[in-house]
Amino acid sequence: MAKKAIKKFKTAFSELLGKSPYDELTIVQVADAAKVTRQSFYYHYESMDDFVFDIISDGLDDAINKDRRKNISLETIFVRILTACRTNRNEALNLYNSSLRDRLVVFCKSYFAKIVNEMIDGLLEKNPRELDDGDRKFIVDQYSNGLTYNAMNYIADGMKEKPADVMPSSTSLRYSFKLYHCPSLSTG
């Protein structure tokens, strides 16, 4: 029953967000549209914001197929994420233009950092090498900040361009390892 209720909430929320700004939506509206009680909502989520970030995380995971993160390029992941934003244009713009924007930026940085860390782990599994914690943090911070900046600008500009046209050409992790003096990871 819990999975059905969550799915109903998510479907109702997406429909409502496509028509109304996030800051005007209430849990009562979402529960009513989902035909589920407000108490059921609070059983699963502490707040509307927590609910939204759960939806975003699930959507991004679905877009990039989280089980394959280590086997696809960072460029492909980024394009898939932008494509998901563009596919859900109204929802993305409503969230971007809401009171959640600052938290959305923090969430994106954290999400991209997790992906980059997983990709580094994948590269290290294939080519066992030492990677200094400072170098790793630098690479992760560079990418998570840069990808977040590009994603937020893409949304702010109305997602007019094709996602593949937005992808900076120098975001290959292997290129990064060469660039940031980690040549032992740039081969293989």
Short mmCIF file of C-alpha atoms in Angstrom, two decimals, residues 38-106:
data_model
loop_
_atom_site.label_atom_id
_atom_site.label_comp_id
_atom_site.label_asym_id
_atom_site.label_seq_id
_atom_site.Cartn_x
_atom_site.Cartn_y
_atom_site.Cartn_z
CA ARG A 38 -2.73 14.09 4.30
CA GLN A 39 -1.74 11.83 7.22
CA SER A 40 -0.51 9.28 4.69
CA PHE A 41 1.69 11.97 3.16
CA TYR A 42 3.22 12.76 6.56
CA TYR A 43 3.74 9.08 7.23
CA HIS A 44 6.15 9.01 4.29
CA TYR A 45 7.59 12.56 4.26
CA GLU A 46 8.42 15.25 6.79
CA SER A 47 7.66 18.14 4.46
CA MET A 48 6.78 19.11 0.91
CA ASP A 49 10.45 19.99 0.32
CA ASP A 50 11.63 16.50 1.35
CA PHE A 51 9.01 15.04 -0.95
CA VAL A 52 10.19 17.18 -3.86
CA PHE A 53 13.83 16.20 -3.44
CA ASP A 54 12.81 12.53 -3.30
CA ILE A 55 10.99 13.00 -6.62
CA ILE A 56 13.96 14.81 -8.16
CA SER A 57 16.41 12.16 -6.99
CA ASP A 58 14.24 9.34 -8.34
CA GLY A 59 13.79 11.17 -11.63
CA LEU A 60 17.51 11.78 -12.05
CA ASP A 61 18.34 8.19 -11.12
CA ASP A 62 15.82 6.98 -13.70
CA ALA A 63 17.23 9.36 -16.31
CA ILE A 64 20.77 8.09 -15.94
CA ASN A 65 19.96 4.49 -15.03
CA LYS A 66 21.88 4.45 -11.74
CA ASP A 67 22.95 0.84 -12.09
CA ARG A 68 25.12 1.80 -15.07
CA ARG A 69 26.77 4.99 -13.76
CA LYS A 70 30.23 3.51 -13.86
CA ASN A 71 29.84 2.33 -17.44
CA ILE A 72 28.73 5.57 -19.10
CA SER A 73 30.50 8.86 -19.52
CA LEU A 74 29.94 11.94 -17.43
CA GLU A 75 28.91 13.70 -20.63
CA THR A 76 26.17 11.13 -21.25
CA ILE A 77 24.93 11.40 -17.68
CA PHE A 78 24.81 15.20 -17.89
CA VAL A 79 22.95 15.13 -21.21
CA ARG A 80 20.45 12.62 -19.82
CA ILE A 81 19.83 14.85 -16.79
CA LEU A 82 19.31 17.92 -18.97
CA THR A 83 17.02 15.90 -21.22
CA ALA A 84 14.92 14.91 -18.19
CA CYS A 85 14.71 18.60 -17.21
CA ARG A 86 13.70 19.58 -20.72
CA THR A 87 11.12 16.79 -20.89
CA ASN A 88 9.63 18.14 -17.66
CA ARG A 89 10.14 21.78 -18.62
CA ASN A 90 7.23 23.30 -16.68
CA GLU A 91 8.07 21.41 -13.52
CA ALA A 92 11.78 22.27 -13.79
CA LEU A 93 11.05 25.97 -14.35
CA ASN A 94 8.50 26.07 -11.52
CA LEU A 95 11.01 24.57 -9.09
CA TYR A 96 13.85 26.77 -10.34
CA ASN A 97 11.72 29.90 -9.91
CA SER A 98 10.53 28.91 -6.43
CA SER A 99 11.72 29.40 -2.89
CA LEU A 100 13.52 26.05 -3.30
CA ARG A 101 16.13 27.37 -5.73
CA ASP A 102 18.99 27.64 -3.22
CA ARG A 103 18.28 24.16 -1.85
CA LEU A 104 17.99 22.90 -5.43
CA VAL A 105 21.50 24.15 -6.17
CA VAL A 106 22.88 22.44 -3.04
#
